[in-house]
CSV table of C-alpha atoms in Angstrom, one decimal:
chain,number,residue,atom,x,y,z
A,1,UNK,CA,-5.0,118.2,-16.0
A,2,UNK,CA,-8.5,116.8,-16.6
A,3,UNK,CA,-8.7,117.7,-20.1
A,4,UNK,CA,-5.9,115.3,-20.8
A,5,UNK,CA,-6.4,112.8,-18.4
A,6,UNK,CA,-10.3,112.0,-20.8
A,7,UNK,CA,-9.1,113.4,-23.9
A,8,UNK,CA,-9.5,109.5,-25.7
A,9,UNK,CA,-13.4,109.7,-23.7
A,10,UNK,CA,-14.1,113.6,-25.0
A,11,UNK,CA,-13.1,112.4,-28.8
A,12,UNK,CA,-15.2,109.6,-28.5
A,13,UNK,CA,-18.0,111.3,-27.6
A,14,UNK,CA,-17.5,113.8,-30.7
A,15,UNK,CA,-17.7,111.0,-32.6
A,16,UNK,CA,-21.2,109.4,-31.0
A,17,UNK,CA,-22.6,113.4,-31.8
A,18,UNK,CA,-21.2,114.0,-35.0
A,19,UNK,CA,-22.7,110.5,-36.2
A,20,UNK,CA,-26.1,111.9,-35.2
A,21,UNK,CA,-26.6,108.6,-33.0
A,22,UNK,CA,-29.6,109.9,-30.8
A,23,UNK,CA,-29.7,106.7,-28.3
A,24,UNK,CA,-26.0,106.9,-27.8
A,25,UNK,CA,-25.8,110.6,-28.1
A,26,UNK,CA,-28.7,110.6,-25.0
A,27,UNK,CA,-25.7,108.3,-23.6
A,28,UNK,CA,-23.2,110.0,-24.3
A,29,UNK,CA,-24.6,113.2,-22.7
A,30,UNK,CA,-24.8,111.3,-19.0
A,31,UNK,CA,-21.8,110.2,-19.7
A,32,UNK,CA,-20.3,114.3,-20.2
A,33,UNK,CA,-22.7,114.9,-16.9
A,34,UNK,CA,-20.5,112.5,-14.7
A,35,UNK,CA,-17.3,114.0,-15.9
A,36,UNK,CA,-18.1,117.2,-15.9
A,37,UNK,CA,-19.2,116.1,-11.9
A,38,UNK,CA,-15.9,114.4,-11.5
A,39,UNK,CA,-14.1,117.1,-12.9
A,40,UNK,CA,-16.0,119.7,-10.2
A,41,UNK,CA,-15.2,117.0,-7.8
A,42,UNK,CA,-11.9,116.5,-8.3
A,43,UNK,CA,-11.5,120.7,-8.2
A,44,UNK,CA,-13.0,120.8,-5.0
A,45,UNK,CA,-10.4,118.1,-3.8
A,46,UNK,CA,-8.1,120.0,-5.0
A,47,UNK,CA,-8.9,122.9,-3.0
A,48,UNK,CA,-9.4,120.9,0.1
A,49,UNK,CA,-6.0,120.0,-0.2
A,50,UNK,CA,-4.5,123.3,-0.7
A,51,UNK,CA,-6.2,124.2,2.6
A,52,UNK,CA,-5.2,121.2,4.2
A,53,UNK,CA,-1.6,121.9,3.1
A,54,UNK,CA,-1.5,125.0,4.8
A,55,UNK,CA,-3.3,123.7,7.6
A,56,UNK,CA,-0.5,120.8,8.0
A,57,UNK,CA,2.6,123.7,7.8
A,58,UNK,CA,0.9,125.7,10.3
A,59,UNK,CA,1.9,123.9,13.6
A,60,UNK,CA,5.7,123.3,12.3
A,61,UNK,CA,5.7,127.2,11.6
A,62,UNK,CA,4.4,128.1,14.9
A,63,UNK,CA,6.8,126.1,16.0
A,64,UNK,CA,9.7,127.7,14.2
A,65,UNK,CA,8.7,131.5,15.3
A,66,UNK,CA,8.5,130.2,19.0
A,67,UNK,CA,12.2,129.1,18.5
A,68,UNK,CA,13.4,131.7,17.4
A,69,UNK,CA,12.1,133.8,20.5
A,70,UNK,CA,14.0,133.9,23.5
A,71,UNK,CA,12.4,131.9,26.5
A,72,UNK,CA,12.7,135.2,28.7
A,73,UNK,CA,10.4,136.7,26.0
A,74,UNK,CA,7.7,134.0,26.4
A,75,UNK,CA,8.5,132.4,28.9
A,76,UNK,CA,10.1,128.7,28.7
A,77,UNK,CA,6.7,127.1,30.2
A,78,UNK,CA,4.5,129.1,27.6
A,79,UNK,CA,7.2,128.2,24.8
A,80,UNK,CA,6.8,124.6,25.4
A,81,UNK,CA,3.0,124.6,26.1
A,82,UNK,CA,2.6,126.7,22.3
A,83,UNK,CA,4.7,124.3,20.8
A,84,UNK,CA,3.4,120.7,22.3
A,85,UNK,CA,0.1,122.3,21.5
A,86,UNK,CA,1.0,123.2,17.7
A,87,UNK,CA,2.4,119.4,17.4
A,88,UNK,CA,-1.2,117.9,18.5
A,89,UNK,CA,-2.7,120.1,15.7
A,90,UNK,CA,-3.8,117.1,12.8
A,91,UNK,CA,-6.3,117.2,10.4
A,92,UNK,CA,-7.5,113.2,10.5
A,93,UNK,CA,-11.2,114.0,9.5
A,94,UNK,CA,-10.6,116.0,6.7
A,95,UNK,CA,-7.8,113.6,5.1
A,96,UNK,CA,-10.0,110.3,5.9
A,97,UNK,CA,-13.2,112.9,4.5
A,98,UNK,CA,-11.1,113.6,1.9
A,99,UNK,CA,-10.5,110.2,0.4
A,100,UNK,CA,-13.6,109.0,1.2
A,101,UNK,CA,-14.9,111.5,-1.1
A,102,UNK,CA,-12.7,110.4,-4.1
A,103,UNK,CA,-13.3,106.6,-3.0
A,104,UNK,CA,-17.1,107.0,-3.5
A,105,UNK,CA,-17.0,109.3,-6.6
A,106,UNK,CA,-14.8,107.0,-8.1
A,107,UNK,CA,-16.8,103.9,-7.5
A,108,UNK,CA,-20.1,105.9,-8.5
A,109,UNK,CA,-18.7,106.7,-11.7
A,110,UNK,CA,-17.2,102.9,-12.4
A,111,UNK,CA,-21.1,101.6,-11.6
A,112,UNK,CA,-22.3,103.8,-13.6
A,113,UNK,CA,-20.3,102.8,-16.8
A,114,UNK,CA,-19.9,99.2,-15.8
A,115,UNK,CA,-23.4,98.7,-17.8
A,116,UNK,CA,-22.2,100.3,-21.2
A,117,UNK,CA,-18.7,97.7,-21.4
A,118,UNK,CA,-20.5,94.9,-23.1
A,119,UNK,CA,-21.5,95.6,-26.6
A,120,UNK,CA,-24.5,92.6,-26.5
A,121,UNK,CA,-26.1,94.2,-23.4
A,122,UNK,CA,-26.1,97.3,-24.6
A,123,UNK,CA,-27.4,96.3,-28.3
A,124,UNK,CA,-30.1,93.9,-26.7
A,125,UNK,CA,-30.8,97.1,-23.8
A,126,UNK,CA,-30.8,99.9,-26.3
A,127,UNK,CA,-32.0,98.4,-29.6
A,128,UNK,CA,-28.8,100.0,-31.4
A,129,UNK,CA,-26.7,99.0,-33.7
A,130,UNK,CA,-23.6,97.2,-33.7
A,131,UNK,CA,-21.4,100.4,-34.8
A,132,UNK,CA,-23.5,102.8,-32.4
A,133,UNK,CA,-22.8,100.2,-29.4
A,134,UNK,CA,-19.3,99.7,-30.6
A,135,UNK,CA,-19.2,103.8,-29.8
A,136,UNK,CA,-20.9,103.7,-26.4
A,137,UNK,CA,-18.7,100.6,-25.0
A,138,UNK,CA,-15.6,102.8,-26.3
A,139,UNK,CA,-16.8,105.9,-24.4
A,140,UNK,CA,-17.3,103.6,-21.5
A,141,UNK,CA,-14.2,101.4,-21.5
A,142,UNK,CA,-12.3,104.4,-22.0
A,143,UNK,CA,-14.2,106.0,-19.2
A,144,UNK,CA,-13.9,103.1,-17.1
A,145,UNK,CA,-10.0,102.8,-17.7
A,146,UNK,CA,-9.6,106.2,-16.4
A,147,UNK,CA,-11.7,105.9,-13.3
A,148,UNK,CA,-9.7,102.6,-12.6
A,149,UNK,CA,-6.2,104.2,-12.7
A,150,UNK,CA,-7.4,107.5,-10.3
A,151,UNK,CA,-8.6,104.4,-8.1
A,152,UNK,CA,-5.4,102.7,-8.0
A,153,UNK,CA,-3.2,105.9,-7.6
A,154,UNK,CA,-5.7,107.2,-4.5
């Protein structure tokens, strides 16, 4: 999935390395640092999710065994206390945690490239070329696109 999703980012960076442009390449490299950090990151969401998932189906399957037992096995008292208790069960912290965590990485990552979108600054900053800072505000518009349309679909 994230192979795809910065496949236009990875090919510009090939392009930055294979034109032996050592400023941009030096770039280029912190630029593969944050991805490969967003890529762990969004992994671990991932996971979190998968837990989470489980953790949301857990109550309404509690629920569903404790129906399917007759009250003079539990006890109608202890049926209702197991299942008003599995409906309180919500996991609020780890879903606002959760998206506060891809909020942040997101905006992290559009600060960080912000910089590298204007091909002047980066000339004037760098002292590169026109070409070589053509690459870099490539990598970093097509970096920035990216991070822009996770934002909007968190």
């Amino acid at each position: 999935m994230t192979t795809n999703k910065y496949a236009t980012l990875r090919g510009t960076i090939a392009r930055a390395k294979r034109n032996d442009c050592h400023k941009v390449v030096m770039r280029v490299t912190l630029v593969e640092e944050l991805l490969l950090q967003l890529s762990n990151a969004e992994k671990q969401i991932a996971e979190l999710a998968t837990e989470n998932a489980w953790l949301k189906q857990f109550p309404d399957q509690i629920v569903g065994f404790i129906g399917k037992l007759g009250s003079s096995e539990i006890g109608s008292e202890t049926k209702e206390k197991i299942e008003a208790a599995a409906k309180k069960i919500k996991t609020p912290a780890t879903d606002d945690f959760q998206a506060e965590v891809i909020t942040n990485a997101i905006k992290s990552a559009l600060n960080d490239c912000s910089e590298c979108l204007d091909r002047d600054c980066i000339m004037d900053s760098n002292g590169i070329s026109y070409e070589d800072a053509a690459l870099r505000e490539a990598g970093a518009m097509a970096l920035h696109d990216a991070l822009l349309r996770q934002e909007r679909a968190v």
